[in-house]
Coordinates of C-alpha atoms and ligand atoms in Angstrom, one line a residue:
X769 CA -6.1 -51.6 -68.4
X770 CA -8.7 -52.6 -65.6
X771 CA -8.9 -48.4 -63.9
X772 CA -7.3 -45.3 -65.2
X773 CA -4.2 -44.2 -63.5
X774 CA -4.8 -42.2 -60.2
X775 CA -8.6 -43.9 -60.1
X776 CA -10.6 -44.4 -57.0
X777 CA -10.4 -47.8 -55.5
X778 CA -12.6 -50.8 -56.7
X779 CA -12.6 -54.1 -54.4
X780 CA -13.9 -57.3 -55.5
X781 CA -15.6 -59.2 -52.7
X782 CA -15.8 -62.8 -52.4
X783 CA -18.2 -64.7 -50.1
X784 CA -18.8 -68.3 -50.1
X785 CA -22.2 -69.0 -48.8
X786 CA -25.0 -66.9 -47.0
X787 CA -26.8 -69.2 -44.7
X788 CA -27.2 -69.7 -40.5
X789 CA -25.0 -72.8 -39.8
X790 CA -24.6 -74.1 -36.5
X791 CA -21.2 -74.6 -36.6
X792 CA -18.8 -73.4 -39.3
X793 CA -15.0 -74.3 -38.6
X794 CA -13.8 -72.5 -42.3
X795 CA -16.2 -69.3 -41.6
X796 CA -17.2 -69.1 -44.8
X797 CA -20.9 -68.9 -43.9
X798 CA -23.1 -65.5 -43.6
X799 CA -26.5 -65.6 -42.0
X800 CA -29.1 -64.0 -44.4
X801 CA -30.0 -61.1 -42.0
X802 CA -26.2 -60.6 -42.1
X803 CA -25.8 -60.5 -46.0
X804 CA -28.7 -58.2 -46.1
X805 CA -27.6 -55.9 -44.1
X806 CA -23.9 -56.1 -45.5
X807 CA -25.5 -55.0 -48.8
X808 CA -27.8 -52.4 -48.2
X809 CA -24.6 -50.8 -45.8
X810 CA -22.5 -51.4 -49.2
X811 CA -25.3 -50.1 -51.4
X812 CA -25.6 -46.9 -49.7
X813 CA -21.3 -46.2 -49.8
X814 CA -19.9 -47.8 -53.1
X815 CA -21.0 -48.1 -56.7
X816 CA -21.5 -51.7 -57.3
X817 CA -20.1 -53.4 -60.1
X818 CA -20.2 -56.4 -62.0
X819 CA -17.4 -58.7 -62.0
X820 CA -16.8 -58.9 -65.9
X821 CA -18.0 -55.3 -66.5
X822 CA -15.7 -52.6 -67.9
X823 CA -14.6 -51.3 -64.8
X824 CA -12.3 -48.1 -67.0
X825 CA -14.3 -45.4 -65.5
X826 CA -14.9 -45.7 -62.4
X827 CA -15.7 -42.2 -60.2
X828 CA -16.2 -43.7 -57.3
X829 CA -15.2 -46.2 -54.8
X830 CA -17.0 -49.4 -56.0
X831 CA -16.9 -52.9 -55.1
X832 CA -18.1 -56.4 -57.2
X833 CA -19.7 -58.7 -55.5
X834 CA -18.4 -62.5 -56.4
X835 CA -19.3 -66.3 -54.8
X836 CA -17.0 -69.6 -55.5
X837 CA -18.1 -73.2 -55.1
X838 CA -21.8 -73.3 -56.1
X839 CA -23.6 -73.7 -52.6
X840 CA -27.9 -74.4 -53.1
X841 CA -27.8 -71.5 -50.1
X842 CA -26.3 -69.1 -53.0
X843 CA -29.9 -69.6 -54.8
X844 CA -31.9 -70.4 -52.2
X845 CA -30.6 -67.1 -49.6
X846 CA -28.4 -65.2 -51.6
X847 CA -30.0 -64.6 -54.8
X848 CA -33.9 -63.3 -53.5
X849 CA -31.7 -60.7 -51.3
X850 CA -29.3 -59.8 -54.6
X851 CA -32.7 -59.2 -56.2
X852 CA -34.5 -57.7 -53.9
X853 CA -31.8 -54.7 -53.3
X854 CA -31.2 -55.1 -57.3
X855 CA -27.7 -55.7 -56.4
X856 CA -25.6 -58.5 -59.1
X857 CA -22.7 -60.4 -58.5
X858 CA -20.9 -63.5 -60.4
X859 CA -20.8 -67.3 -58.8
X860 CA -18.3 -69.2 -60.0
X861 CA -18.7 -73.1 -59.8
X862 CA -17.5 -76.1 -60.0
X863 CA -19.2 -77.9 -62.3
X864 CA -18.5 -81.6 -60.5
X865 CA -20.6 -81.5 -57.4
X866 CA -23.6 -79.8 -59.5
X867 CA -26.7 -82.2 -59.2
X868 CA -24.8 -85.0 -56.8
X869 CA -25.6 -86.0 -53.7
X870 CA -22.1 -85.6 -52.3
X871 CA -20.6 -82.3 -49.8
X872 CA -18.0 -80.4 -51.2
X873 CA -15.3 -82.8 -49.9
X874 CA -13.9 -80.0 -47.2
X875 CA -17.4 -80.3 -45.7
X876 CA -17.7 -84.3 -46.0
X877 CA -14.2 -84.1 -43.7
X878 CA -15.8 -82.0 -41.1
X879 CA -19.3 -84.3 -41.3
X880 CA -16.9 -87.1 -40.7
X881 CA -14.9 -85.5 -38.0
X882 CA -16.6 -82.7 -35.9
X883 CA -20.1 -84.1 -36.0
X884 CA -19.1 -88.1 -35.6
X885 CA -19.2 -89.3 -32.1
X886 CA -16.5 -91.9 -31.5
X887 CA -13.5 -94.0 -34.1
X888 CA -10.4 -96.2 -33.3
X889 CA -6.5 -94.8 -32.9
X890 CA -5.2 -93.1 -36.2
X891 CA -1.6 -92.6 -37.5
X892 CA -2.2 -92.9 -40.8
X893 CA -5.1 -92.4 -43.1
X894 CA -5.2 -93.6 -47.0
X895 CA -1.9 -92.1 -48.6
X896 CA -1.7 -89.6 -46.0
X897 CA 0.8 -90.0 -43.0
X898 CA -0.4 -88.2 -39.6
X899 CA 2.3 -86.3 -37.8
X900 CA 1.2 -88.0 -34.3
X901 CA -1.7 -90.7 -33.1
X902 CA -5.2 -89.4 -33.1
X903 CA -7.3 -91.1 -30.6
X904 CA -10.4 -90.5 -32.2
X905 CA -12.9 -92.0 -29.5
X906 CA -12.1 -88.3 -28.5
X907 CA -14.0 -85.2 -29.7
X908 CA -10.7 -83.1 -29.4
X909 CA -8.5 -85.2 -31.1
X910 CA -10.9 -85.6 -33.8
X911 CA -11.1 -81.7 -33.8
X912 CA -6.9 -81.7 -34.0
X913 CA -7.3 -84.6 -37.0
X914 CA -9.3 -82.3 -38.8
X915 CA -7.1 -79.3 -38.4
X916 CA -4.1 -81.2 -39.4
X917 CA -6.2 -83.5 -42.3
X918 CA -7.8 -80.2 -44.2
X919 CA -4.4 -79.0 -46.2
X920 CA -2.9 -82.6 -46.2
X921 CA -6.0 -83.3 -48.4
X922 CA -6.3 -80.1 -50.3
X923 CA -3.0 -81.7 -52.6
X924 CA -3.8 -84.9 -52.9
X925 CA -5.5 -86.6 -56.5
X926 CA -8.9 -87.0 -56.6
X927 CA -8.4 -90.6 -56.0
X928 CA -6.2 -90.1 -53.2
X929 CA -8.0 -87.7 -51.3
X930 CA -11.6 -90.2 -51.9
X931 CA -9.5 -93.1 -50.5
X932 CA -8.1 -90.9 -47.7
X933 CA -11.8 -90.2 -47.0
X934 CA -13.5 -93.8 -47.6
X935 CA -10.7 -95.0 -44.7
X936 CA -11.4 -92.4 -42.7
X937 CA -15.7 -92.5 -42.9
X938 CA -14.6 -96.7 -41.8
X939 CA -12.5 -95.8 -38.8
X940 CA -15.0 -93.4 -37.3
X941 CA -18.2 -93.8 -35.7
X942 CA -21.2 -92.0 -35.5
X943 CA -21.1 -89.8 -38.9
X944 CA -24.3 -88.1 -39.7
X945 CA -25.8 -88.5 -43.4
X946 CA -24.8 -85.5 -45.5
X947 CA -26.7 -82.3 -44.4
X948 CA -29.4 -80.5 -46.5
X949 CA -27.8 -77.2 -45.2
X950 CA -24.7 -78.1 -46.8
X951 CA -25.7 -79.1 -50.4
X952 CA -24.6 -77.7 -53.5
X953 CA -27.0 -76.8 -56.7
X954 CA -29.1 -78.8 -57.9
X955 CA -29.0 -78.4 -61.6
X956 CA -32.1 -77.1 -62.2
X957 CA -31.3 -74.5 -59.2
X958 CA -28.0 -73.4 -61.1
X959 CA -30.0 -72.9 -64.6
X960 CA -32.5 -70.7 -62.6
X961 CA -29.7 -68.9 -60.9
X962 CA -27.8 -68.1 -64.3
X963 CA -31.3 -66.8 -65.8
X964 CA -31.4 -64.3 -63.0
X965 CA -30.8 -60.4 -64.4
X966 CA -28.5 -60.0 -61.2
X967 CA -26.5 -63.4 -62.0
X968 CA -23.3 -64.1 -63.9
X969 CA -22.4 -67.5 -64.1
X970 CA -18.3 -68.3 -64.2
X971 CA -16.6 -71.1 -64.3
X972 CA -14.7 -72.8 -60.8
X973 CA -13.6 -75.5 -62.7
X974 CA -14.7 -79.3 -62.5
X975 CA -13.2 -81.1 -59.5
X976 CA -11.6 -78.0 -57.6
X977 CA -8.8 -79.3 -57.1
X978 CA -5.4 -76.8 -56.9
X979 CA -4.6 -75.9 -60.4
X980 CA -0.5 -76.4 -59.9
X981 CA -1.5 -79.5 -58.3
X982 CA -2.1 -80.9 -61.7
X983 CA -0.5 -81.5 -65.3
X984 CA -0.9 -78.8 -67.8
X985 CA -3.0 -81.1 -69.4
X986 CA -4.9 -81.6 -66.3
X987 CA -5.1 -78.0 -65.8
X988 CA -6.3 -76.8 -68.9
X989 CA -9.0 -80.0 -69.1
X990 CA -10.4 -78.9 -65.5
X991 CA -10.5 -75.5 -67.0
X992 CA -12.3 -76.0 -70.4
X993 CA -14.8 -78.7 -69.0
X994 CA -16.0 -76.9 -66.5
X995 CA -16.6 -74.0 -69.0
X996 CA -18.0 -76.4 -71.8
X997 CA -20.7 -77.8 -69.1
X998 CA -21.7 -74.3 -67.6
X999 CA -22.0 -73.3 -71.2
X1000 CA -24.5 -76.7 -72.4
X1001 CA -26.7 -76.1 -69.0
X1002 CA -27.2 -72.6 -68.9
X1003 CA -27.7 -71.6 -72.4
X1004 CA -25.5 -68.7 -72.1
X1005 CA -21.3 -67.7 -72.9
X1006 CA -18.9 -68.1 -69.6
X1007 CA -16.3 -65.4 -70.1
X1008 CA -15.3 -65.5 -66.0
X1009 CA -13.1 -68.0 -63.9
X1010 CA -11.7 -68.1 -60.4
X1011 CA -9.0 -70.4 -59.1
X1012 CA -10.0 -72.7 -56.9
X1013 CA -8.8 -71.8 -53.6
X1014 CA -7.1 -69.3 -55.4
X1015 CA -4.0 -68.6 -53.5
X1016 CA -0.4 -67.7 -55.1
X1017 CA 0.6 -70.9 -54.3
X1018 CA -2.7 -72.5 -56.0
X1019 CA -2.0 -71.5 -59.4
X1020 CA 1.0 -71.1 -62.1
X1021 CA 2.0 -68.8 -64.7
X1022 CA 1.0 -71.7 -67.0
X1023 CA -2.7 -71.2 -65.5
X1024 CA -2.4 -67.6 -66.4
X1025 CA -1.8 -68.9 -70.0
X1026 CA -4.3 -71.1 -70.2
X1027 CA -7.0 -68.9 -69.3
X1028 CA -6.0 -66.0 -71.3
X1029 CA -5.7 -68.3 -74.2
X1030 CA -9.4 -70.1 -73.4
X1031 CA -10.4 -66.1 -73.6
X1032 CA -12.0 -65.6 -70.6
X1033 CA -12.5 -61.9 -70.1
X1034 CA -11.0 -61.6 -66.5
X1035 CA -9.9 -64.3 -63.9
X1036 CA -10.5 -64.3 -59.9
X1037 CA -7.9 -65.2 -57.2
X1038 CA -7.9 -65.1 -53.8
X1039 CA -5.4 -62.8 -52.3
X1040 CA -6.5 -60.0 -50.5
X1041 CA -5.6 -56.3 -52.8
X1042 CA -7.0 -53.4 -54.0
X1043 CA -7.8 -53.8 -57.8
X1044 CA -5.3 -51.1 -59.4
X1045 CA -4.7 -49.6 -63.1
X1046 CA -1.9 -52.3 -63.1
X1047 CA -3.7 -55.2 -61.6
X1048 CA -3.2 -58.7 -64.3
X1049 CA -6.9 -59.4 -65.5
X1050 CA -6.7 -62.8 -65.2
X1051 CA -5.2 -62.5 -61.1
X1052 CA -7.7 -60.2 -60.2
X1053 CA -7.2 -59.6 -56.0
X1054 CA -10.7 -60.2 -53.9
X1055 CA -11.7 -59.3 -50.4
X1056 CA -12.7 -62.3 -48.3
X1057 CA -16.2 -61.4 -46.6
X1058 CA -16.6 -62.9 -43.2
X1059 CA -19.9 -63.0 -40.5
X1060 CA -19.4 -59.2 -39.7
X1061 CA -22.1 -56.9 -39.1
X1062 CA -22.5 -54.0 -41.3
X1063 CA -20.4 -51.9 -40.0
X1064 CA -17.6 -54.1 -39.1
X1065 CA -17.8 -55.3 -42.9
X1066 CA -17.7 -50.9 -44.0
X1067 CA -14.5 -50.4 -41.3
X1068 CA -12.5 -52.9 -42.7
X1069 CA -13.4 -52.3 -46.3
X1070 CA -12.7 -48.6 -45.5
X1071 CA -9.0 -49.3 -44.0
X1072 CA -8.4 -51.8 -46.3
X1073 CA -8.9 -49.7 -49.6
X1074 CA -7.5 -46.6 -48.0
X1075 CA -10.6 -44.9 -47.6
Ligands
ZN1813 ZN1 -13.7 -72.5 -54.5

């Protein structure tokens, strides 16, 4: 059992990245000023949690505070501010993009489409047939490509989805290199984050692909390695996962199975609930965080858990 029976509410929020971006077409970014002041308005309401504590007793509203992905911004932004206000939360990563040079390939799409400057006439791109023409000598066709591209891509293989992208970075002009405000962890950056006393480390698994996008094989491989390699470079026991993307649609029963067989603890996903004395341990329900002010953040937390 997660909360006893007739227990106050416990939310899990999940944020992606606290940094000021110029442009940020998912929203997933939250200026530092913002996150500060988010936590210090969440400090002074809720009992804060961690995300693979016993969470039994609760006696008062409380929320946990969770990242995905493995942004450097989590360490470099995030984590003084978590320390600071002596507040912890779990980031859960994906273990492929650690120490590369590459973006997260939702971020290499936008590079290539919203901050290129020109490209030929598209109706197709790799495996990947477009519903229409793109004419993208044209900034708002590019912008309509990328709209249409982002959950076309988010099923393909790994190898489909890098071809998609190779043929893609060849018919468009103008792309900038990969940005330093959108890198992920350096290695030695994660293993200082997971040493923090306000840090848990979970895993995200390897490639973040959609878990029922893949094999049971596939699945529990992703799963495991990502673990495994969290495990070897931090020193210290992974008992936490989130789905990537994390959606109903994004994972199977046979996730579920693996996970609860690998022993994890308690698993994230990413539909939007109230954590209740019922709630499945490993589909634990998060909050999605967004650039709010403080209060904005506390009125929609407070009609969202019925307070
Ligand atoms: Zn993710």
């Amino acid at each position: 059992m997660l909360l006893n029976l007739g227990s106050v509410p416990l939310v899990v929020l999940i944020y992606h990245r606290v940094i000021e971006l110029p442009s940020d077409p998912q929203m997933l970014a939250v200026p530092p000023t913002r996150f500060r002041e988010q936590l210090q308005a969440l400090q002074a309401a809720f009992d804060i949690l961690r995300f693979e504590q016993c969470w039994a007793d609760v006696q008062r509203p409380t929320v946990v505070i969770t990242f995905d992905d493995g942004y450097a911004d989590n360490f470099q932004f995030a984590l003084p501010i978590l320390e600071e206000l002596d507040i912890p939360a779990t980031f859960f990563i994906a273990t492929g993009y650690i120490g590369g040079e590459r973006e997260f390939w939702w971020d290499e799409l936008e590079r290539i489409l919203l901050c290129s400057s020109g490209g030929q006439a598209l109706n197709r791109v790799g495996a990947v047939d477009l519903d229409r023409t793109y004419d993208c000598g044209q900034v708002r066709e590019r912008e309509a490509l990328y709209q249409f591209l982002h959950p076309q891509l988010k099923t393909l293989s790994v190898k489909e989805r890098e071809g998609a992208m190779a043929e893609l970075a060849r018919l468009v002009i103008g792309i900038p290199e990969p940005r330093s405000s959108h890198r992920v962890l350096a290695t030695q950056e994660l293993v200082q984050l997971a040493a923090s006393p306000m840090a848990t480390v979970g895993a995200h698994t390897v490639c973040h692909q959609p878990l029922s996008s893949l094999s049971i094989e596939d699945q529990r491989e992703e799963i495991e390695c990502s673990r495994a390699q969290l495990q070897e470079w931090t020193g210290r026991p992974v008992q936490v996962f989130s789905y990537p993307f994390g959606a109903k649609s994004d994972y199977t029963p046979e996730t579920v199975a693996i996970c609860r067989r690998a022993g994890f603890d308690r698993v994230a996903a990413n539909h939007s609930a109230v954590v209740r004395s019922w709630t499945d341990p490993y589909r634990v329900p998060r909050f999605l965080v967004r650039d709010w002010s403080a209060d904005e953040l506390m009125s929609r937390l407070r009609r969202f858990a019925g307070l």
